[in-house]
């Protein structure tokens, strides 16, 4: 058993209101520079839709992530030799138009235009060429399903569903999907980098690009199945989400999490067994990767795990944080959160609580039928395709628990007659219901974020480390 | 006057170029490590890149190894192996024609792309354009030589280059060499001296270590967590 600690996140999609507040501080702090205009290390997508960059989930096109056959694990885009020989031109690299051509406006014309018959206009112009452009795609083009009746036909999460039906106005559904780097346990970007510039931090698992070692070979961009490594076109290097590590090291949540209006984000420590990563990721059956992923996460309350973790030098603060981790509760103890597209086999560590949705109009059955019938506006199959490789059982289980919690609280607060039956049916105990309510509904700052601080003993040498820690030293 | 020029060009200049080449790379590596990369423009214009870049790189790589082994290996040694100067010249000329043409056509495609594709042009520095034009000239003159001039280099240019490398330069060996060959050599030396200050430094970063390292790398910092 090789125990490592991972700072990880859960986002409760049930509460995401799609306001994009998370994206703004992230943009302002990390990617407000030439060459990085098009990068949204945090972005919010509306589902169904093809997202940013276009069709990022479709690995037939983008060739990201891994393939596993129980014995072996290989990069979908090809191994070392293929990458080495084809290094001059990476056929799987997204085009900038798949993200969007970054633009700004001729704002100055609004004040510098001479007086005339018409209002002056600020025409859009490309941030790359400076020329005027027609805008036909953007970072959030499908917001609130705009145009999704056409674009979302290519959404891979409709697999096994009649997508045409769900894109008709009468039956349409939607929810938001905020996305950051997954800081995977088995990151394909790290494996794809010929220079070895990408790495996982040993102490907290944050994945960074060493800006001084990056030679611009671009394989990380195509290797990441979530398309969360970006290529700076002006500087010729890759950049990615740094999980706001300067804040994390000080015990503060990331900017996206801290600014979240809906309080949907949780940050905590997960202890995992690094020896089991390869067997888990190589699981050949797509639908079993999620289970294997759960199994490599260690129970921080288990005495053996604690003993072993101490022996292997896991700091006491990390152990305590792991025991209080809201992420562990949501993902492992309660089974409410799921990894996005576990079938990519990178073992992502930013998980999602699936959203509840209104019951379908005219549905007459009982909600206890959740194991069998489809009675919510968002098809279970769609959520399962997104969060558990199409396996609906765990998704239905999680949604049942979320519904049970609501009914329970309604019985307490509105009916004043505690409905124990609803808790029993969902396998929730009384104390567990209290804690779920506290963490999911009240969601106080200190319950959402349990982050151990990291004292840096080498702080006098920080000047020397500039650049190696994930973001550029000069803009 | 002719011999003074020849001395400067083929006895002094090569050492200046090589010194700048070596010292320049050292300087760049320590002083400007941050800019040490290939400055890829694939993201902003992928489709126009594939043909040109592939032809150029494979052409220039084989051309480089052809020059390296063909010129630095003494013909007397090859004779002992049974590779006569006729065979050597035949192989050198025809592979030179093939790969030189490949590299040249690739370069023309890349130059056209760099100048005419608005996004690529906007993201290019003057340095990028100069180095590309210099490469076009070097490769053009070299390929022209293999097609048209076909001068016997094995007992003239080759021993001169070996003399440069072994610090026993003899510029008189260059006397019978045609001008087009001399221009090729001088341009190539200029390119060599210029290369440390360009994107060409990425050549030295061929990621051979990729074959040696495990897929997932961890880095441990010295941290003191209570």
Coordinates of N, CA, C and O in Angstrom, one line a residue, chain A residues 192-348:
Chain A
X192 N 1.4 12.0 -21.5 CA 1.7 12.4 -22.9 C 2.8 13.3 -23.1 O 3.3 13.5 -24.2
X193 N 3.3 14.0 -22.1 CA 4.3 15.0 -22.2 C 5.7 14.4 -22.5 O 6.3 13.7 -21.7
X194 N 6.2 14.6 -23.7 CA 7.5 14.1 -24.1 C 8.6 14.7 -23.2 O 9.6 14.0 -22.9
X195 N 8.5 15.9 -22.8 CA 9.6 16.5 -22.0 C 9.5 16.2 -20.5 O 10.4 16.6 -19.8
X196 N 8.4 15.6 -20.1 CA 8.3 15.4 -18.6 C 8.1 16.7 -17.9 O 8.5 16.9 -16.7
X197 N 7.5 17.7 -18.6 CA 7.3 19.0 -17.9 C 6.0 19.0 -17.0 O 6.0 19.7 -16.0
X198 N 5.1 18.1 -17.3 CA 3.9 18.1 -16.4 C 4.2 17.1 -15.3 O 4.8 16.1 -15.5
X199 N 3.7 17.4 -14.1 CA 3.9 16.5 -13.0 C 2.8 16.7 -12.0 O 2.0 17.6 -12.0
X200 N 2.7 15.7 -11.1 CA 1.8 15.7 -10.0 C 2.6 16.1 -8.8 O 3.6 15.5 -8.5
X201 N 2.1 17.0 -8.0 CA 2.8 17.4 -6.8 C 2.6 16.2 -5.8 O 1.5 15.7 -5.6
X202 N 3.7 15.8 -5.2 CA 3.7 14.6 -4.4 C 2.8 14.9 -3.1 O 2.1 14.0 -2.7
X203 N 2.8 16.1 -2.6 CA 2.2 16.3 -1.3 C 0.7 16.4 -1.4 O -0.1 16.0 -0.5
X204 N 0.2 17.0 -2.6 CA -1.3 17.1 -2.6 C -1.9 16.8 -4.0 O -3.1 17.0 -4.2
X205 N -1.1 16.2 -4.9 CA -1.6 15.7 -6.1 C -2.0 16.7 -7.2 O -2.6 16.4 -8.2
X206 N -1.8 18.0 -6.9 CA -2.1 19.0 -7.9 C -1.2 18.8 -9.1 O 0.0 18.6 -9.0
X207 N -1.8 18.9 -10.3 CA -1.1 18.7 -11.6 C -0.6 20.0 -12.1 O -1.5 20.9 -12.3
X208 N 0.7 20.2 -12.4 CA 1.2 21.5 -12.9 C 2.0 21.3 -14.1 O 2.5 20.2 -14.4
X209 N 2.1 22.3 -14.9 CA 3.1 22.4 -16.0 C 4.3 23.2 -15.6 O 4.2 24.3 -15.3
X210 N 5.4 22.5 -15.7 CA 6.7 23.2 -15.4 C 6.9 24.1 -16.6 O 7.3 23.7 -17.7
X211 N 6.7 25.4 -16.4 CA 6.8 26.3 -17.6 C 8.2 26.4 -18.2 O 8.4 26.8 -19.3
X212 N 9.2 26.1 -17.4 CA 10.6 26.1 -17.9 C 11.0 24.9 -18.7 O 11.9 24.9 -19.5
X213 N 10.3 23.8 -18.4 CA 10.6 22.5 -19.1 C 9.7 22.3 -20.3 O 10.0 21.5 -21.1
X214 N 8.6 23.1 -20.4 CA 7.7 22.9 -21.5 C 8.3 23.3 -22.8 O 8.8 24.5 -22.9
X215 N 8.4 22.4 -23.7 CA 9.0 22.8 -25.0 C 7.9 23.0 -26.1 O 8.2 23.1 -27.3
X216 N 6.7 22.9 -25.7 CA 5.6 23.2 -26.7 C 5.4 22.1 -27.7 O 5.1 22.3 -28.8
X217 N 5.5 20.8 -27.2 CA 5.2 19.7 -28.1 C 3.7 19.4 -28.3 O 3.3 18.7 -29.1
X218 N 2.9 19.9 -27.4 CA 1.4 20.0 -27.5 C 0.7 18.7 -27.2 O -0.5 18.6 -27.4
X219 N 1.4 17.6 -26.9 CA 0.7 16.3 -26.7 C -0.2 16.3 -25.4 O -1.2 15.6 -25.3
X220 N 0.1 17.2 -24.4 CA -0.7 17.2 -23.3 C -2.1 17.7 -23.6 O -3.1 17.3 -23.1
X221 N -2.2 18.7 -24.5 CA -3.5 19.3 -24.9 C -4.4 18.2 -25.5 O -5.5 18.1 -25.1
X222 N -3.8 17.4 -26.4 CA -4.7 16.4 -27.0 C -4.8 15.2 -26.1 O -5.8 14.5 -26.2
X223 N -3.8 15.0 -25.3 CA -3.9 13.8 -24.4 C -5.0 13.9 -23.3 O -5.6 12.9 -22.9
X224 N -5.3 15.1 -22.8 CA -6.3 15.3 -21.8 C -7.6 15.1 -22.4 O -8.1 15.9 -23.3
X225 N -8.4 14.1 -21.9 CA -9.7 13.9 -22.5 C -10.7 15.0 -22.1 O -11.8 15.1 -22.7
X226 N -10.4 15.8 -21.0 CA -11.3 16.9 -20.6 C -10.9 18.2 -21.3 O -11.6 19.2 -21.1
X227 N -9.9 18.2 -22.1 CA -9.4 19.3 -22.8 C -9.2 20.5 -21.8 O -9.7 21.6 -22.0
X228 N -8.5 20.2 -20.8 CA -8.2 21.2 -19.7 C -6.8 21.6 -19.6 O -6.4 22.2 -18.7
X229 N -6.0 21.2 -20.7 CA -4.7 21.8 -20.8 C -4.7 22.7 -22.0 O -5.3 22.3 -23.0
X230 N -4.2 23.9 -21.9 CA -4.4 24.9 -23.0 C -3.0 25.3 -23.5 O -2.1 25.3 -22.8
X231 N -2.9 25.5 -24.8 CA -1.7 25.9 -25.4 C -1.6 27.5 -25.6 O -2.5 28.0 -26.3
X232 N -0.7 28.1 -25.0 CA -0.5 29.5 -25.1 C 0.1 29.8 -26.5 O 1.2 29.6 -26.8
X233 N -0.7 30.4 -27.4 CA -0.3 30.5 -28.8 C 0.8 31.6 -28.9 O 1.6 31.6 -29.9
X234 N 0.8 32.5 -28.0 CA 1.8 33.6 -28.1 C 3.2 33.1 -27.5 O 4.2 33.5 -28.0
X235 N 3.2 32.3 -26.5 CA 4.4 31.9 -25.8 C 4.9 30.5 -26.2 O 6.0 30.1 -25.9
X236 N 4.0 29.7 -26.9 CA 4.4 28.4 -27.3 C 4.5 27.4 -26.2 O 5.3 26.5 -26.3
X237 N 3.8 27.6 -25.1 CA 3.8 26.7 -24.0 C 2.4 26.3 -23.5 O 1.5 27.1 -23.8
X238 N 2.3 25.2 -22.8 CA 1.0 24.8 -22.3 C 0.8 25.4 -20.9 O 1.7 25.6 -20.1
X239 N -0.5 25.7 -20.6 CA -0.9 26.2 -19.3 C -2.1 25.4 -18.8 O -2.9 25.0 -19.7
X240 N -2.3 25.4 -17.6 CA -3.5 24.7 -17.1 C -3.9 25.2 -15.7 O -3.1 26.0 -15.1
X241 N -5.0 24.8 -15.2 CA -5.5 25.1 -13.9 C -4.5 24.6 -12.9 O -4.0 23.5 -12.9
X242 N -4.2 25.5 -11.9 CA -3.2 25.2 -10.9 C -3.9 24.9 -9.6 O -3.2 24.8 -8.5
X243 N -5.2 24.7 -9.6 CA -6.0 24.5 -8.4 C -5.7 25.6 -7.3 O -5.7 25.3 -6.2
X244 N -5.4 26.8 -7.8 CA -5.1 27.9 -7.0 C -4.2 27.5 -5.8 O -4.4 27.8 -4.7
X245 N -3.1 26.8 -6.2 CA -2.3 26.2 -5.1 C -1.7 27.3 -4.1 O -1.5 27.0 -2.9
X246 N -1.4 28.5 -4.5 CA -1.0 29.5 -3.5 C -2.0 29.7 -2.4 O -1.7 29.9 -1.3
X247 N -3.3 29.6 -2.8 CA -4.4 29.7 -1.8 C -4.5 28.4 -1.0 O -4.7 28.5 0.2
X248 N -4.5 27.3 -1.8 CA -4.7 26.0 -1.1 C -3.6 25.8 0.0 O -3.9 25.4 1.1
X249 N -2.4 26.2 -0.3 CA -1.3 26.1 0.6 C -1.5 26.9 1.9 O -1.0 26.6 2.9
X250 N -2.3 28.0 1.7 CA -2.6 28.8 2.9 C -3.9 28.4 3.5 O -4.4 29.1 4.4
X251 N -4.5 27.3 3.1 CA -5.7 26.8 3.7 C -6.9 27.5 3.1 O -8.0 27.4 3.7
X252 N -6.8 28.2 2.0 CA -7.9 28.9 1.4 C -8.5 28.1 0.2 O -7.7 27.5 -0.5
X253 N -9.8 28.2 0.0 CA -10.3 27.5 -1.2 C -9.9 28.2 -2.5 O -9.5 29.3 -2.5
X254 N -10.0 27.4 -3.6 CA -9.7 28.0 -4.9 C -10.6 29.2 -5.2 O -11.7 29.3 -4.6
X255 N -10.2 30.0 -6.1 CA -11.1 31.2 -6.5 C -12.4 30.8 -6.9 O -13.5 31.4 -6.6
X256 N -12.5 29.7 -7.8 CA -13.8 29.3 -8.3 C -14.7 28.9 -7.2 O -15.9 29.2 -7.2
X257 N -14.1 28.1 -6.2 CA -14.9 27.6 -5.1 C -15.4 28.7 -4.1 O -16.5 28.7 -3.7
X258 N -14.4 29.6 -3.9 CA -14.7 30.7 -2.9 C -15.8 31.6 -3.4 O -16.6 32.1 -2.6
X259 N -15.7 31.9 -4.7 CA -16.7 32.9 -5.3 C -18.0 32.3 -5.6 O -18.9 33.0 -6.0
X260 N -18.2 31.0 -5.4 CA -19.4 30.3 -5.9 C -20.6 30.8 -5.2 O -20.8 30.6 -4.0
X261 N -21.5 31.4 -5.9 CA -22.7 32.0 -5.3 C -23.7 30.9 -4.8 O -24.3 31.0 -3.7
X262 N -23.8 29.8 -5.5 CA -24.7 28.7 -5.1 C -24.1 27.8 -4.1 O -24.7 26.9 -3.6
X263 N -22.8 28.1 -3.7 CA -22.1 27.2 -2.7 C -22.1 25.8 -3.1 O -22.4 24.9 -2.3
X264 N -21.8 25.5 -4.3 CA -21.9 24.2 -4.8 C -20.6 23.4 -4.7 O -20.6 22.2 -4.9
X265 N -19.5 24.1 -4.4 CA -18.2 23.4 -4.4 C -17.7 23.0 -3.1 O -17.8 23.8 -2.1
X266 N -17.1 21.9 -3.0 CA -16.6 21.3 -1.8 C -15.1 20.9 -2.1 O -14.8 20.4 -3.1
X267 N -14.2 21.2 -1.2 CA -12.8 20.9 -1.3 C -12.3 20.1 -0.1 O -12.6 20.5 1.0
X268 N -11.7 19.0 -0.4 CA -11.2 18.2 0.8 C -10.1 17.3 0.3 O -9.7 17.2 -0.9
X269 N -9.5 16.6 1.3 CA -8.4 15.7 1.1 C -8.9 14.3 0.9 O -9.8 13.9 1.6
X270 N -8.4 13.5 0.0 CA -8.7 12.1 -0.2 C -7.4 11.4 -0.1 O -6.4 11.8 -0.7
X271 N -7.4 10.3 0.7 CA -6.2 9.4 0.8 C -6.4 8.3 -0.2 O -7.5 7.8 -0.3
X272 N -5.4 8.0 -1.0 CA -5.6 6.9 -1.9 C -4.4 6.0 -2.0 O -3.3 6.4 -1.6
X273 N -4.6 4.8 -2.5 CA -3.5 3.8 -2.6 C -2.9 3.9 -4.1 O -3.5 3.4 -5.0
X274 N -1.8 4.5 -4.2 CA -1.2 4.7 -5.5 C -0.8 3.4 -6.2 O -0.7 3.3 -7.4
X275 N -0.6 2.3 -5.4 CA -0.2 1.0 -6.0 C -1.4 0.5 -6.8 O -1.2 -0.3 -7.7
X276 N -2.6 0.9 -6.5 CA -3.8 0.3 -7.2 C -4.2 1.1 -8.4 O -5.2 0.8 -9.0
X277 N -3.5 2.2 -8.7 CA -4.0 3.1 -9.8 C -4.0 2.4 -11.1 O -5.0 2.4 -11.8
X278 N -2.9 1.7 -11.4 CA -2.8 1.0 -12.7 C -3.9 -0.1 -12.9 O -4.6 -0.1 -13.9
X279 N -4.0 -1.0 -11.9 CA -5.1 -2.0 -12.1 C -6.5 -1.3 -12.2 O -7.3 -1.8 -13.0
X280 N -6.7 -0.3 -11.4 CA -8.0 0.3 -11.5 C -8.3 1.0 -12.8 O -9.3 0.8 -13.4
X281 N -7.3 1.7 -13.3 CA -7.4 2.4 -14.6 C -7.5 1.4 -15.8 O -8.1 1.7 -16.8
X282 N -6.9 0.3 -15.7 CA -6.9 -0.6 -16.8 C -8.1 -1.5 -16.9 O -8.3 -2.3 -17.8
X283 N -9.0 -1.4 -15.9 CA -10.3 -2.1 -16.0 C -10.9 -2.0 -17.4 O -11.1 -0.9 -17.9
X284 N -11.2 -3.2 -18.0 CA -11.6 -3.2 -19.4 C -13.0 -2.7 -19.6 O -13.3 -2.0 -20.5
X285 N -13.9 -3.1 -18.6 CA -15.3 -2.7 -18.7 C -15.5 -1.3 -18.3 O -15.2 -0.9 -17.1
X286 N -15.9 -0.4 -19.2 CA -16.1 1.0 -18.9 C -16.9 1.2 -17.7 O -16.6 2.1 -16.9
X287 N -17.9 0.4 -17.5 CA -18.8 0.7 -16.4 C -18.3 0.3 -15.0 O -18.9 0.5 -14.0
X288 N -17.1 -0.4 -15.0 CA -16.6 -0.9 -13.8 C -15.4 0.0 -13.3 O -14.9 -0.2 -12.2
X289 N -15.1 1.0 -14.1 CA -14.0 1.9 -13.7 C -14.4 2.7 -12.5 O -13.5 2.9 -11.6
X290 N -15.6 3.2 -12.5 CA -16.1 4.0 -11.3 C -15.9 3.2 -10.0 O -15.4 3.7 -9.0
X291 N -16.3 1.9 -10.1 CA -16.2 1.1 -8.8 C -14.7 1.0 -8.4 O -14.4 1.1 -7.3
X292 N -13.9 0.7 -9.4 CA -12.5 0.5 -9.2 C -11.9 1.8 -8.6 O -11.0 1.8 -7.7
X293 N -12.3 2.9 -9.1 CA -11.9 4.2 -8.7 C -12.2 4.4 -7.2 O -11.4 4.8 -6.4
X294 N -13.5 4.0 -6.8 CA -13.9 4.2 -5.4 C -13.0 3.3 -4.5 O -12.7 3.7 -3.4
X295 N -12.7 2.1 -5.0 CA -11.9 1.2 -4.2 C -10.5 1.7 -3.9 O -9.9 1.2 -2.9
X296 N -9.9 2.5 -4.7 CA -8.5 2.9 -4.4 C -8.5 4.1 -3.4 O -7.5 4.4 -2.9
X297 N -9.7 4.7 -3.1 CA -9.8 5.7 -2.1 C -9.8 5.0 -0.8 O -10.6 4.1 -0.5
X298 N -9.0 5.5 0.1 CA -8.8 4.8 1.4 C -9.7 5.4 2.5 O -9.9 6.7 2.5
X299 N -10.2 4.6 3.4 CA -11.0 5.1 4.5 C -10.1 5.8 5.6 O -9.3 5.1 6.2
X300 N -10.2 7.1 5.7 CA -9.3 7.8 6.6 C -9.6 7.5 8.1 O -8.8 7.9 9.0
X301 N -10.7 6.8 8.4 CA -11.1 6.5 9.8 C -10.6 5.1 10.1 O -10.6 4.7 11.3
X302 N -10.1 4.3 9.1 CA -9.6 3.0 9.3 C -8.3 3.1 10.1 O -7.3 3.7 9.6
X303 N -8.2 2.4 11.2 CA -6.9 2.5 12.0 C -5.7 2.0 11.2 O -4.6 2.6 11.4
X304 N -5.9 1.0 10.4 CA -4.7 0.5 9.6 C -4.2 1.5 8.7 O -3.0 1.7 8.5
X305 N -5.2 2.2 8.0 CA -4.9 3.2 7.0 C -4.1 4.4 7.7 O -3.1 4.8 7.3
X306 N -4.6 4.8 8.9 CA -4.0 5.9 9.6 C -2.6 5.5 10.0 O -1.7 6.3 9.8
X307 N -2.5 4.3 10.5 CA -1.1 3.9 11.0 C -0.2 3.9 9.8 O 0.9 4.4 9.9
X308 N -0.6 3.3 8.7 CA 0.3 3.2 7.5 C 0.6 4.6 7.0 O 1.7 4.8 6.5
X309 N -0.4 5.4 6.9 CA -0.2 6.8 6.4 C 0.8 7.5 7.2 O 1.7 8.2 6.7
X310 N 0.7 7.4 8.6 CA 1.7 8.0 9.4 C 3.1 7.5 9.1 O 4.1 8.2 9.0
X311 N 3.2 6.2 9.0 CA 4.5 5.5 8.7 C 5.1 6.0 7.4 O 6.3 6.1 7.3
X312 N 4.2 6.3 6.4 CA 4.7 6.7 5.1 C 4.9 8.2 5.1 O 5.1 8.8 4.0
X313 N 4.7 8.9 6.2 CA 5.0 10.3 6.2 C 3.9 11.3 5.8 O 4.2 12.4 5.4
X314 N 2.7 10.8 5.8 CA 1.6 11.7 5.5 C 1.4 12.6 6.7 O 1.3 12.1 7.8
X315 N 1.5 13.9 6.5 CA 1.4 14.8 7.7 C 0.1 14.7 8.4 O -0.9 14.4 7.9
X316 N 0.2 15.0 9.7 CA -0.9 14.9 10.6 C -2.1 15.8 10.2 O -3.3 15.4 10.2
X317 N -1.7 17.0 9.7 CA -2.8 17.9 9.3 C -3.6 17.3 8.1 O -4.8 17.5 8.0
X318 N -2.9 16.6 7.2 CA -3.6 16.0 6.1 C -4.5 14.9 6.5 O -5.5 14.7 6.0
X319 N -4.0 14.1 7.5 CA -4.8 13.0 8.0 C -6.1 13.5 8.6 O -7.2 13.0 8.4
X320 N -6.0 14.6 9.5 CA -7.2 15.2 10.1 C -8.1 15.7 9.0 O -9.3 15.5 9.1
X321 N -7.5 16.4 8.0 CA -8.3 17.0 7.0 C -9.0 15.8 6.2 O -10.2 16.0 5.8
X322 N -8.3 14.7 6.0 CA -8.9 13.6 5.3 C -10.1 13.0 6.0 O -11.1 12.6 5.5
X323 N -10.0 13.0 7.4 CA -11.1 12.5 8.2 C -12.3 13.4 8.2 O -13.4 13.0 8.3
X324 N -12.0 14.7 8.0 CA -13.2 15.6 8.0 C -13.6 16.0 6.6 O -14.5 16.9 6.4
X325 N -13.0 15.3 5.6 CA -13.2 15.7 4.2 C -14.6 15.6 3.7 O -15.2 14.6 3.7
X326 N -15.2 16.8 3.3 CA -16.5 16.7 2.7 C -16.6 15.9 1.4 O -17.6 15.3 1.0
X327 N -15.4 15.9 0.7 CA -15.3 15.2 -0.6 C -15.5 13.7 -0.3 O -16.2 12.9 -1.0
X328 N -14.8 13.2 0.8 CA -14.9 11.8 1.1 C -16.3 11.4 1.4 O -16.8 10.4 1.0
X329 N -17.0 12.2 2.2 CA -18.4 12.0 2.6 C -19.2 11.9 1.3 O -20.0 10.9 1.2
X330 N -19.1 12.9 0.5 CA -20.0 12.9 -0.7 C -19.7 11.8 -1.7 O -20.7 11.2 -2.2
X331 N -18.5 11.6 -1.9 CA -18.1 10.6 -3.0 C -18.2 9.2 -2.5 O -18.7 8.3 -3.1
X332 N -17.6 8.9 -1.3 CA -17.5 7.5 -0.9 C -18.5 7.1 0.2 O -19.3 6.2 0.0
X333 N -18.6 7.9 1.3 CA -19.6 7.5 2.3 C -21.0 7.5 1.9 O -21.8 6.6 2.2
X334 N -21.4 8.5 1.2 CA -22.8 8.7 0.9 C -23.1 8.3 -0.6 O -24.3 8.1 -0.9
X335 N -22.1 8.1 -1.4 CA -22.3 7.7 -2.8 C -23.1 8.7 -3.6 O -23.9 8.3 -4.5
X336 N -22.9 10.0 -3.3 CA -23.7 11.0 -4.0 C -23.0 11.6 -5.2 O -23.6 12.2 -6.0
X337 N -21.6 11.6 -5.2 CA -20.9 12.3 -6.2 C -20.2 11.2 -7.1 O -19.8 10.1 -6.7
X338 N -20.0 11.7 -8.4 CA -19.5 10.7 -9.4 C -18.4 11.4 -10.2 O -18.5 12.6 -10.5
X339 N -17.5 10.6 -10.7 CA -16.4 11.2 -11.6 C -17.0 11.4 -13.0 O -17.7 10.5 -13.5
X340 N -16.7 12.5 -13.6 CA -17.2 12.7 -15.0 C -16.4 11.8 -16.0 O -15.2 11.7 -15.9
X341 N -17.2 11.1 -16.8 CA -16.6 10.2 -17.8 C -15.5 9.3 -17.2 O -14.4 9.3 -17.7
X342 N -15.9 8.4 -16.3 CA -14.8 7.5 -15.7 C -14.2 6.7 -16.8 O -13.1 6.2 -16.7
X343 N -14.9 6.5 -17.9 CA -14.4 5.6 -19.0 C -13.2 6.2 -19.7 O -12.5 5.5 -20.5
X344 N -12.8 7.5 -19.4 CA -11.6 8.0 -20.0 C -10.4 7.5 -19.2 O -9.3 7.6 -19.7
X345 N -10.6 6.9 -18.1 CA -9.6 6.1 -17.3 C -8.4 7.0 -16.8 O -7.3 6.5 -16.5
X346 N -8.7 8.3 -16.6 CA -7.6 9.1 -16.0 C -7.8 9.2 -14.5 O -7.0 9.8 -13.8
X347 N -8.9 8.6 -14.0 CA -9.3 8.7 -12.6 C -9.3 10.2 -12.1 O -8.5 10.6 -11.3
X348 N -10.3 10.9 -12.6 CA -10.4 12.3 -12.3 C -10.8 12.5 -10.8 O -11.4 11.7 -10.2

